[in-house]
Coordinates of C-alpha atoms and ligand atoms in Angstrom, one line a residue:
X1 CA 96.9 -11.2 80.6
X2 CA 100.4 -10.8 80.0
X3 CA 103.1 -9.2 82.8
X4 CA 106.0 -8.5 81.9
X5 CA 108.3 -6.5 83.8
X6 CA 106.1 -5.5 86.1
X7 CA 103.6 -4.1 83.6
X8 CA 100.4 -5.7 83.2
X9 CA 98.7 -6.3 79.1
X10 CA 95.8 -7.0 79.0
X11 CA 96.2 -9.5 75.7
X12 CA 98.7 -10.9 74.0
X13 CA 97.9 -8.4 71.1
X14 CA 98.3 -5.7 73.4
X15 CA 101.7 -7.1 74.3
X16 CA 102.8 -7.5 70.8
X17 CA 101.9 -4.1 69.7
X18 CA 104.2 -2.3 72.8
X19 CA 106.5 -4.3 71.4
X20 CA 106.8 -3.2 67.9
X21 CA 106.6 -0.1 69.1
X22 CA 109.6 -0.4 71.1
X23 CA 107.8 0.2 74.4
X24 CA 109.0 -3.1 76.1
X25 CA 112.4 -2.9 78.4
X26 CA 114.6 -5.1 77.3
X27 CA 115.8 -7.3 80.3
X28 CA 117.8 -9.7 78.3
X29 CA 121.4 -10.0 80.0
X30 CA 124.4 -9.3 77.5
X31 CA 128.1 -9.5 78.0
X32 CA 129.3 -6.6 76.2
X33 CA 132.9 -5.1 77.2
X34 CA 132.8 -2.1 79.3
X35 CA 135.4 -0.6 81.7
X36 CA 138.9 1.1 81.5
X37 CA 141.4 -1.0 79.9
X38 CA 143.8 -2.7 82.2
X39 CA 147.7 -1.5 81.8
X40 CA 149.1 -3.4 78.8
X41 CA 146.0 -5.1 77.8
X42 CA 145.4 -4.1 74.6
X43 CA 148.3 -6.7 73.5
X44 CA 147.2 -10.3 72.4
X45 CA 147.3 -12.4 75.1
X46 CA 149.6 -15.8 75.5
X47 CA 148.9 -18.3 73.2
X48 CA 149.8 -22.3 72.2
X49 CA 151.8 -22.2 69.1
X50 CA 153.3 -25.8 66.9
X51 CA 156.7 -24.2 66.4
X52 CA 157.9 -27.4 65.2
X53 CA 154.7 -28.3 63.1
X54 CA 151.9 -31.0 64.4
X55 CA 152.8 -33.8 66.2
X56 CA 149.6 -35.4 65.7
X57 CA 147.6 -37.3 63.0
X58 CA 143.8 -37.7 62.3
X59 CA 142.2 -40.5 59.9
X60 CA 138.9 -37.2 59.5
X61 CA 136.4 -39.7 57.5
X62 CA 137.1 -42.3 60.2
X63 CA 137.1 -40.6 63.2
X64 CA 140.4 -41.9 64.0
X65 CA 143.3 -39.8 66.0
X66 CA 147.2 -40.7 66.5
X67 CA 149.0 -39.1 68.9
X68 CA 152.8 -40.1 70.5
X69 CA 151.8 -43.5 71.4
X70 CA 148.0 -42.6 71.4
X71 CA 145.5 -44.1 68.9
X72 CA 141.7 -44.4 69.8
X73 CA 139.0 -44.0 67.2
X74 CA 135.2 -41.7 68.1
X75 CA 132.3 -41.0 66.5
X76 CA 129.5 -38.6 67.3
X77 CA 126.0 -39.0 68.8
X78 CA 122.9 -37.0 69.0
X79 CA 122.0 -37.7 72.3
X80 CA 125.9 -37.3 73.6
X81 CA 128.4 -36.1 71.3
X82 CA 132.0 -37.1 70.8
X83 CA 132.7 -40.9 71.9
X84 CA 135.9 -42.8 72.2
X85 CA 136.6 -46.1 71.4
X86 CA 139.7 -48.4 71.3
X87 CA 141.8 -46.1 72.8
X88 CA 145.5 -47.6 72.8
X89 CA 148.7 -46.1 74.6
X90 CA 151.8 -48.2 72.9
X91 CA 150.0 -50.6 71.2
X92 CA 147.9 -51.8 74.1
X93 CA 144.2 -51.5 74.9
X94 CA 143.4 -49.4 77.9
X95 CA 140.1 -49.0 77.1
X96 CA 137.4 -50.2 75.0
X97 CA 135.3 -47.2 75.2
X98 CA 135.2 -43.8 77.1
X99 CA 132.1 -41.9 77.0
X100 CA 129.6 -38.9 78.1
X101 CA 126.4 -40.2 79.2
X102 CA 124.2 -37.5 80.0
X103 CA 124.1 -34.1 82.2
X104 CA 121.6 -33.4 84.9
X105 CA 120.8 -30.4 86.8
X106 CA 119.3 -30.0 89.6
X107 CA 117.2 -27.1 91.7
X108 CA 115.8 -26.0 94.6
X109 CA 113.9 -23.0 95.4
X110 CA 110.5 -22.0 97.3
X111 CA 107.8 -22.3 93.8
X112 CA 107.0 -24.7 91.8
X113 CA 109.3 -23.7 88.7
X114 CA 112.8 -24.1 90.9
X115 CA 111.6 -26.8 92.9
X116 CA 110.4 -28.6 90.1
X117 CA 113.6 -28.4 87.5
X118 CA 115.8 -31.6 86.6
X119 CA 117.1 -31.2 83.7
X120 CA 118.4 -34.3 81.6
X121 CA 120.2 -33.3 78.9
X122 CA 121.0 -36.3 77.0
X123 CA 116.6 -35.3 76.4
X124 CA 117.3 -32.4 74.2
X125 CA 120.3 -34.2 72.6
X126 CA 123.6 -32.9 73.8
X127 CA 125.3 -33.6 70.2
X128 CA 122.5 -32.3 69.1
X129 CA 122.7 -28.7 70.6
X130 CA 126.5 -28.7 70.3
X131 CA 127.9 -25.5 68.9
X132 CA 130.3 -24.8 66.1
X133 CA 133.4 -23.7 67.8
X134 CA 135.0 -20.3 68.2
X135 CA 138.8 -20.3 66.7
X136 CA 141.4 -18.4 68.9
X137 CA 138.7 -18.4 71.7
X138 CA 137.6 -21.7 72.0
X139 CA 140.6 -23.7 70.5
X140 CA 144.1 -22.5 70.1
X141 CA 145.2 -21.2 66.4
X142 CA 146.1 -24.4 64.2
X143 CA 143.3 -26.2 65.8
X144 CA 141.9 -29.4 63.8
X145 CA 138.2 -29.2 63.2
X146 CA 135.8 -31.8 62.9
X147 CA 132.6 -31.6 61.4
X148 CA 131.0 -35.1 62.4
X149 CA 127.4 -36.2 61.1
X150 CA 125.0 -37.8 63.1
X151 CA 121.5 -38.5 63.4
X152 CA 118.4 -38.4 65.3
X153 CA 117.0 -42.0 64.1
X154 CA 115.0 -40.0 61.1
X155 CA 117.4 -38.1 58.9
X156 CA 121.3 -36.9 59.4
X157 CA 122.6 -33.3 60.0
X158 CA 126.3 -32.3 60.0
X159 CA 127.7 -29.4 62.4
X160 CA 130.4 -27.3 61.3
X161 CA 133.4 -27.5 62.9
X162 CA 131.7 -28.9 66.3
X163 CA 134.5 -30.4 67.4
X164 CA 138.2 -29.4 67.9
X165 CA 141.9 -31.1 68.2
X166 CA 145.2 -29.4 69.3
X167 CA 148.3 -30.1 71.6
X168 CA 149.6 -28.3 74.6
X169 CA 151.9 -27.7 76.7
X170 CA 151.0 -29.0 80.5
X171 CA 152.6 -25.9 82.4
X172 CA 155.2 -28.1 83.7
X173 CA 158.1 -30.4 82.7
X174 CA 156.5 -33.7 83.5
X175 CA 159.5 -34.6 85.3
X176 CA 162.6 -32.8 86.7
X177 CA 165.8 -33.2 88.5
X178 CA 168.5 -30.9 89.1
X179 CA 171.6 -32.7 91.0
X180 CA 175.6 -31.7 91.1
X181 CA 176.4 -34.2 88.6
X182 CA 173.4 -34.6 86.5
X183 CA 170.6 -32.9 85.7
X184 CA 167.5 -33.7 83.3
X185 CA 163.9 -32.2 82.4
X186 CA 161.1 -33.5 80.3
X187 CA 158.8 -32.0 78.8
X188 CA 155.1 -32.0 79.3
X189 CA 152.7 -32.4 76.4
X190 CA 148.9 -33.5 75.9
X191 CA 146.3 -34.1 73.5
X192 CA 143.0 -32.4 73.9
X193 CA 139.9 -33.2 71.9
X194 CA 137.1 -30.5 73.1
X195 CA 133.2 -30.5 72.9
X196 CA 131.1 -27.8 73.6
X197 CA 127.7 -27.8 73.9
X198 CA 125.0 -25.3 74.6
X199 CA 122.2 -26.7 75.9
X200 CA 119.5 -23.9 76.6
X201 CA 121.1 -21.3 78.9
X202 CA 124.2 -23.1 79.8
X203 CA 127.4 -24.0 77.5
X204 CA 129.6 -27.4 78.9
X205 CA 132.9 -27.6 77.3
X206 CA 134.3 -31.1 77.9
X207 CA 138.2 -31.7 77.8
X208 CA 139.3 -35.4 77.0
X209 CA 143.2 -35.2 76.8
X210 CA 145.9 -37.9 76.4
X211 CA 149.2 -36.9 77.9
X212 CA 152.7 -38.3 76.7
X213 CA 153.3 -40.4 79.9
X214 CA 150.2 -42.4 79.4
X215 CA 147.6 -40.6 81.4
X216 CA 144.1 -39.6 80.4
X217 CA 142.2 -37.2 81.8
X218 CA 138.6 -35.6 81.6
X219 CA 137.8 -32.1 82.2
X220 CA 134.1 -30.4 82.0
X221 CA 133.9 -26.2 82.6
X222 CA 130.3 -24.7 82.2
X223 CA 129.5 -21.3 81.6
X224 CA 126.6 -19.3 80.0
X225 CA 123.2 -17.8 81.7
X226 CA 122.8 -19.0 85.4
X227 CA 118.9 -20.2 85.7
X228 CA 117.8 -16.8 88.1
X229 CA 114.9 -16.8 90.3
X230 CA 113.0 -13.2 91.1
X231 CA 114.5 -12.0 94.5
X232 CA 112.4 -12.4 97.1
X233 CA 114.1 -11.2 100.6
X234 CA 111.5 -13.2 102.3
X235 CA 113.9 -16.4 101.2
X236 CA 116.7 -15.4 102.9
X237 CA 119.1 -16.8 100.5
X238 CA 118.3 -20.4 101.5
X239 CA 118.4 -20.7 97.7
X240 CA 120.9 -18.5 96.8
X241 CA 122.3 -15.0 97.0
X242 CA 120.6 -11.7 95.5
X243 CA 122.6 -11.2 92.4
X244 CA 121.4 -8.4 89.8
X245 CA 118.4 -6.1 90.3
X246 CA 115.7 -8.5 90.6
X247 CA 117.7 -11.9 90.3
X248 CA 118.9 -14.1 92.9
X249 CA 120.8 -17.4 91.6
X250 CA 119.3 -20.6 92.3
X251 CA 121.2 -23.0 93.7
X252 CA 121.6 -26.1 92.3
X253 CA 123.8 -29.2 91.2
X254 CA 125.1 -30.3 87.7
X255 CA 126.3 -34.1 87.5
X256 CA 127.6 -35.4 84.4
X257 CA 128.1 -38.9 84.2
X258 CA 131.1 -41.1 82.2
X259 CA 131.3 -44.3 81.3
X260 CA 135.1 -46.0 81.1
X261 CA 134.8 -49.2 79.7
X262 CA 138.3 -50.5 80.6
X263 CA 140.2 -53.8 79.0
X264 CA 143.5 -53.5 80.6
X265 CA 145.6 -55.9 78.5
X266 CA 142.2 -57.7 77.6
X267 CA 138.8 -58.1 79.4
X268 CA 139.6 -59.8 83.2
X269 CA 140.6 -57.1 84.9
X270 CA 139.7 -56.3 88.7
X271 CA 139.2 -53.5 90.6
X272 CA 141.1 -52.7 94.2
X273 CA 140.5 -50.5 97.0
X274 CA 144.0 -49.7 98.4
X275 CA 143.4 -47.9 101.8
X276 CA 146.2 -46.2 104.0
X277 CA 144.6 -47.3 108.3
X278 CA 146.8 -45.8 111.0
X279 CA 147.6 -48.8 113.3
X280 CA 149.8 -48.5 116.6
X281 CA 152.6 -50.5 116.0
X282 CA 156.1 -51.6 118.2
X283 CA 159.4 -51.4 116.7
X284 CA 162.5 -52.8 118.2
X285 CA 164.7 -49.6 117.1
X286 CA 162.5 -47.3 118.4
X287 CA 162.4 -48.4 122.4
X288 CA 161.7 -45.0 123.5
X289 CA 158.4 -44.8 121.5
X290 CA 156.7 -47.9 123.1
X291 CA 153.2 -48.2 121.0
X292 CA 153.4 -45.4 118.0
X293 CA 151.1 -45.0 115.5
X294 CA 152.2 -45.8 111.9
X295 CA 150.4 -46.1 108.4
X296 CA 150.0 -49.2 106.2
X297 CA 148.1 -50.3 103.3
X298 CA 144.9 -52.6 103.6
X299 CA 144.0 -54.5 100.2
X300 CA 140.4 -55.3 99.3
X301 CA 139.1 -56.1 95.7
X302 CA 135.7 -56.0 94.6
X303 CA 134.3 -59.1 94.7
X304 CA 130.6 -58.1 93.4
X305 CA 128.5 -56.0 91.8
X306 CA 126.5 -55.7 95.3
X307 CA 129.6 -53.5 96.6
X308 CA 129.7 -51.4 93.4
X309 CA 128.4 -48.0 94.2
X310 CA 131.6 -46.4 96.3
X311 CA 132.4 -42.7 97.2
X312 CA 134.8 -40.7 96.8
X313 CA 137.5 -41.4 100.1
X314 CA 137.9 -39.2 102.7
X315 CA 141.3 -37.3 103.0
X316 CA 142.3 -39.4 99.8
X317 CA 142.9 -42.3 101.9
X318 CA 141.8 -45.0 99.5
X319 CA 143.6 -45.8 95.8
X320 CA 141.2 -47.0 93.5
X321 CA 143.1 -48.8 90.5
X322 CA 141.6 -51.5 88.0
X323 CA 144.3 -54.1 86.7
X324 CA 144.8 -57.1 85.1
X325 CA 146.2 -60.1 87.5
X326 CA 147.0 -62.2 84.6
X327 CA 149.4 -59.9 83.2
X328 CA 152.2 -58.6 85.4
X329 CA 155.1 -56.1 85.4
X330 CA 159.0 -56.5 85.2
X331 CA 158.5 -56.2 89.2
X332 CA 155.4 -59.1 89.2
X333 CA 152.7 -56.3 90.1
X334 CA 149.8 -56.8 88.2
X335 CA 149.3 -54.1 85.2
X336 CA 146.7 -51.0 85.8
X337 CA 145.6 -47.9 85.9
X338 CA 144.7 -45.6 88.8
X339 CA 141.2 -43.4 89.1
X340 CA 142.6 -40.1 90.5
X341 CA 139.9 -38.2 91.6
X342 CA 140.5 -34.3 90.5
X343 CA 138.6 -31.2 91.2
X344 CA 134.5 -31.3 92.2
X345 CA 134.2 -35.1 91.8
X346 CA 130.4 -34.1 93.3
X347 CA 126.8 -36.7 92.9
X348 CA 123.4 -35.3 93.5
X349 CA 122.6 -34.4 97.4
X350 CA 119.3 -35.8 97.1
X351 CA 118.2 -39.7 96.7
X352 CA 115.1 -39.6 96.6
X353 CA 113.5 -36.4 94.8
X354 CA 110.4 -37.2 93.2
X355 CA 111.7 -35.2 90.1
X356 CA 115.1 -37.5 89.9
X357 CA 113.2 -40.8 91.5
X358 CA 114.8 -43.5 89.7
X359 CA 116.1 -41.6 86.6
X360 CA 119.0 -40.3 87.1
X361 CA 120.3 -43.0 89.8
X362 CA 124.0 -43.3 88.2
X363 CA 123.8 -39.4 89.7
X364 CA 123.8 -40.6 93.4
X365 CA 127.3 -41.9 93.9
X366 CA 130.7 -40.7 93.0
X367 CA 131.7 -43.7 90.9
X368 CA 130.3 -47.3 90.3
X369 CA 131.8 -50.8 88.8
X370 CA 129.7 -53.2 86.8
X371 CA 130.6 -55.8 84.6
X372 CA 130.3 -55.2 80.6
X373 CA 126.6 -56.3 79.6
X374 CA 125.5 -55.8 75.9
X375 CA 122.1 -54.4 77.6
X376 CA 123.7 -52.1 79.9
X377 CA 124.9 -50.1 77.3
X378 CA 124.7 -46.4 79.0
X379 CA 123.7 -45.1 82.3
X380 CA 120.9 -43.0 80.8
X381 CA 118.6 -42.3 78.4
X382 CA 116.8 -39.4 76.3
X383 CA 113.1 -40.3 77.6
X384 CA 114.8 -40.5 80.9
X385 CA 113.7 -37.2 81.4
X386 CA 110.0 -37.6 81.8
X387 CA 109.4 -40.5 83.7
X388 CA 111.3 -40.5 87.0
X389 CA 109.9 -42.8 89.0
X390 CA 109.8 -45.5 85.5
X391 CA 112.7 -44.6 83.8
X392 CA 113.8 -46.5 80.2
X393 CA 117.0 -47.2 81.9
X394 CA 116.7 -47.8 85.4
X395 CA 120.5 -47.3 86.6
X396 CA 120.7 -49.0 89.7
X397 CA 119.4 -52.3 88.5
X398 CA 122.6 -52.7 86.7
X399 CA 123.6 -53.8 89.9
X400 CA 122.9 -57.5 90.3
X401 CA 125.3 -59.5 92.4
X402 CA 127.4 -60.0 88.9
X403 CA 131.0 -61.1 90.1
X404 CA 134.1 -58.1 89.5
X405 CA 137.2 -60.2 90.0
X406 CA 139.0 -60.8 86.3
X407 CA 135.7 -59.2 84.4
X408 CA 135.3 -56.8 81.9
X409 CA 134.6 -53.9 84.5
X410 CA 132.9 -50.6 82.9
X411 CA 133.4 -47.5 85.9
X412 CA 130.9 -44.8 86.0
X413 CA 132.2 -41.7 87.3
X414 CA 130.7 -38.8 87.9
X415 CA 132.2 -35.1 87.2
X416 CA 129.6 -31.8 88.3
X417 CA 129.4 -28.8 90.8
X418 CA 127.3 -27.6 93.3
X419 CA 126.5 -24.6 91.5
X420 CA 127.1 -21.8 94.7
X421 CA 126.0 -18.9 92.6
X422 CA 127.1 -15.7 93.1
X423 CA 127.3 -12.1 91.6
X424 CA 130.0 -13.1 89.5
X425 CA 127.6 -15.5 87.5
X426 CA 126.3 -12.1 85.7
X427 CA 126.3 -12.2 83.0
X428 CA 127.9 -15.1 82.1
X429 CA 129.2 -18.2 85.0
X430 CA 133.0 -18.3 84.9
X431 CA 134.5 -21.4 83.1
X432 CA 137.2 -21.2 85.8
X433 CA 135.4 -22.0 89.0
X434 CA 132.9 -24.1 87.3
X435 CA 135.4 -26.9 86.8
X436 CA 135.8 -30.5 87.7
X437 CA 138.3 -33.1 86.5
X438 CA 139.0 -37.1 86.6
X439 CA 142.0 -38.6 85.7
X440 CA 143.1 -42.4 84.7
X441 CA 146.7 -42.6 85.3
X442 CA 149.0 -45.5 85.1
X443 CA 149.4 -47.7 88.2
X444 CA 152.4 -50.1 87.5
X445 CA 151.5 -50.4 84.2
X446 CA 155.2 -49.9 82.8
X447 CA 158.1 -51.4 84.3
X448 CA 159.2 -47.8 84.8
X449 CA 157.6 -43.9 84.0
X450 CA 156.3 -43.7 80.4
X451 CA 158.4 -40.7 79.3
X452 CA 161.7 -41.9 79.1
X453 CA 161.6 -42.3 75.8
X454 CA 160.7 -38.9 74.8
X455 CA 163.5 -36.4 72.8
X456 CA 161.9 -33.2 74.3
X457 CA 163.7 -33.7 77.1
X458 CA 167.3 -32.3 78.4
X459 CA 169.4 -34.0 80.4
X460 CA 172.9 -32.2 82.0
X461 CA 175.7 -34.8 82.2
X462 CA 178.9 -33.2 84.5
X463 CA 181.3 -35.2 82.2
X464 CA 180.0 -33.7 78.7
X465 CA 181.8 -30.5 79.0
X466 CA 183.1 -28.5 75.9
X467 CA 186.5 -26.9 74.7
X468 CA 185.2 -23.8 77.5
X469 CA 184.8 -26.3 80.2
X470 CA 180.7 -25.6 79.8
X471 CA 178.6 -28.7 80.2
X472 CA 177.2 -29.1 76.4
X473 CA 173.5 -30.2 77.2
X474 CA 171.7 -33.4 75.2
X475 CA 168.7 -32.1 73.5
X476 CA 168.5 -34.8 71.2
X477 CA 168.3 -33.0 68.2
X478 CA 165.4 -31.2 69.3
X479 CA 164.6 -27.3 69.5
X480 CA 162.8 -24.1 68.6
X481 CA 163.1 -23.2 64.3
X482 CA 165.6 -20.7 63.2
X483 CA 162.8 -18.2 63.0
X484 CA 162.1 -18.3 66.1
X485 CA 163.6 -15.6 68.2
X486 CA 164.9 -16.6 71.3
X487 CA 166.0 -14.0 74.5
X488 CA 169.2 -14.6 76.4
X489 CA 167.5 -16.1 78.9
X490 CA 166.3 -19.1 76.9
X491 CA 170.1 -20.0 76.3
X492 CA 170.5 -23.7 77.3
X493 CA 174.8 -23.5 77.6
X494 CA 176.1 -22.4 81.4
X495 CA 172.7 -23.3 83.1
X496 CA 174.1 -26.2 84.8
X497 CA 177.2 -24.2 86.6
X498 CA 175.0 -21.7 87.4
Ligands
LIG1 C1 147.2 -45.7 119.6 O1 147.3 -45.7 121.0 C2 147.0 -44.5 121.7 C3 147.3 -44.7 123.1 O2 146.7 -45.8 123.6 C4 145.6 -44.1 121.4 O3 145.3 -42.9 122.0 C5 145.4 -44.0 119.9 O4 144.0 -43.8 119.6 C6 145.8 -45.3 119.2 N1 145.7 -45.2 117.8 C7 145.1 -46.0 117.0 C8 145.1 -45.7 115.5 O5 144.6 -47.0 117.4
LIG2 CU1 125.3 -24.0 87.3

């Protein structure tokens, strides 16, 4: 028989027949818009606008993006989407290739359907389910589209518009200083390329975005139907809240794993655990302290693969940077880049689920090092998904004992959330809360900050006053067209006597 909402058919005839005949309740969760409209919300709301026309370039039939400095190339796959290669900040290699490996999910819940789910994406091809992409919605206006081609080992399909390109604005100038005598600002600007899939009920949007000061970041956001369980009171909500009529949210944990291939000025780079320890010290100037306790750096660099899997330090307490000893600064400090864990850098709680055994093991840390192999090419794979316990790639077994010091070191983070749902997940999860973030961010890379250079800056010099005794500001030649209006308040003259 069939049940379905509560009412039995006897056959599946008997089902279909109510349902032609329009007797079945439709359950299916919608967002439609209802509700009083808030005060002044029927205007357009904010939006990123190239005043000045686009600073960016992109190569379309080869995949190839320049960008202030920035120049990487990509291409698309069916099991992962949007890849990067090459990507170069001034002419120099930071990394050889930055890429999506696969998204998990998993549940818990008291029957076997909850219990049982462990979702693999990279199974039911997350290129392959990505979505064309909603202008003004999900990209800005002006947006470049991409409609990449890939294929699925047997023939080749091409999206629309599946992927997007735009610069923002960061929110904030990337640097500022306001003093008697001088004063300067600078602005900050990034490059985004976005992703979103829809892989069943949920939708991922991945964020990959250079910034102007040499930084890269990756952002994921998920939204779309949470996976409900019927409400049973007799659960307690050990597995998650009540949450609609007959729906409580099942909790559960999404991981998304990255690989970042670096080659910091070349392959030989090493990785260093830079921790802040509290030791009690004497100093001679401070008699009246005897013993006080004072912070310090300890240095320790990976020697081998068999230290490789690492967490995510407590209270921030350990830097994790990747440089290149051979190739040193104005200052003689070796060249790198920092990893600076962001929001919900989260692995699986579990190690040793029978439904995740061995397949999803680059899940079950925070981050990992390995050295480059040609047959350790990603973390997982699309059969992945049904055998656990005898996975095609067996994560783990990457690590070997390999050396790390002056290798060509590939780091495997991990972004995800434990997925607390909650009423507000109906009908759709928030994009806002379901958020996590990485960033790779220059460690002594430069000689000095990476933005100096920029002409979207300001800079208020005391001694450049005009005829009016006003200090005339240095804006390089820079500013907002004609056409655009500006309010009183935007006028740059008088600001620094203010
Ligand atoms: C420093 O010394 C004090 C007093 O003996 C002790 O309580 C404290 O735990 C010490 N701190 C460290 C970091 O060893
Ligand atoms: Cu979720």
């Amino acid at each position: 028989m069939v049940v379905y909402n509560l009412a039995v058919y006897e056959t599946v005839d008997a089902f279909r027949k109510a349902y032609e005949e329009g007797k079945i309740v439709n359950t299916f969760l919608r967002k439609d818009r209802f509700g009083a409209v808030r005060s002044l919300e029927d205007r357009l709301a904010p939006t990123v606008l190239e005043l000045d026309g686009k600073r960016y370039s992109v190569d379309t039939d080869n995949g190839y993006v320049e960008y202030l400095g920035w120049k990487f190339y990509t291409r698309f796959d069916r099991d992962v989407g949007i890849q990067f290669y090459d990507i170069k900040f001034k002419d120099e290699r930071i990394m050889y290739e930055l890429s999506l490996q696969d998204a998990i999910a998993q549940y818990a819940g008291h029957n076997p359907f909850q219990a049982g789910t462990a979702y693999m994406d990279r199974f039911y091809g997350i290129g392959a389910q990505s979505s064309r992409l909603i202008p003004c919605h999900d990209c800005p206006y002006h947006a470049t589209y991409w409609s990449p081609t890939f294929t699925d080992g047997t023939s080749s399909t091409t999206f629309n518009n599946m992927i997007c390109i735009f610069e923002t604005d960061i929110g904030v100038p990337i640097t500022r200083h306001v003093d008697r005598s001088y004063s300067q600002a600078t602005k900050g600007s990034k490059l985004v390329v976005r992703q979103v899939a829809t892989v069943g009920n949920y939708d991922y949007l991945w964020d990959y975005s250079f910034y102007v000061d040499g930084t890269m970041t990756v952002d994921a956001h998920a939204s779309g139907y949470v996976q409900g369980n019927y409400f049973r009171p007799d659960d307690e909500g050990k597995w998650g809240p009540r949450i609609a009529e007959t729906i409580a949210g099942t909790l559960h944990t999404h991981v998304m794993n990255f690989k970042a291939d670096f080659d910091l000025l070349g392959t030989d780079n090493t990785f260093l655990k830079t921790e802040i320890v509290v030791k009690n010290v004497t100093q001679p100037w401070f008699p009246e302290h005897g013993e006080f306790e004072m912070m310090g750096y300890e240095f320790t660099e990976l020697e081998t693969e068999d230290d490789g899997l690492l967490p995510i330090p407590a209270n921030g307490q350990t830097m994790y940077t990747i440089s290149n000893k051979d190739k040193l600064n104005k200052w003689g400090m070796p060249r790198g880049y920092r990893i600076v864990p962001g929001l919900s850098n989260v692995h699986l709680p579990s190690m040793k689920s029978p439904f995740f055994l061995k397949s999803a093991e680059f899940a079950k840390q925070a981050l990992a090092v390995s050295r480059h192999k040609d047959t350790e090419q990603a973390s997982s794979a699309a059969l992945n998904q049904n055998a656990p316990a005898a996975p095609l790639v067996e994560f783990w077994k990457f690590f070997d004992g390999e050396p790390l010091v002056q290798e060509d070191l590939v780091v495997w983070v991990n972004l995800g959330m434990h997925h607390y749902t909650r009423s507000e997940d109906i009908p759709n999860t928030l994009m806002l809360e379901a958020h996590s973030n990485i960033m790779f961010a220059p460690q002594n890379w430069g000689d000095t900050e990476g933005t100096v250079d920029l002409t979207n800056s300001i800079i208020y010099n005391e001694d450049n006053v005009n005829s009016d005794g006003i200090v005339e500001p240095e804006t390089y030649g820079v500013g907002p067209p004609e056409c655009f209006v500006l309010s009183p308040e935007d006028e740059l003259l008088g600001v620094f006597e203010s």
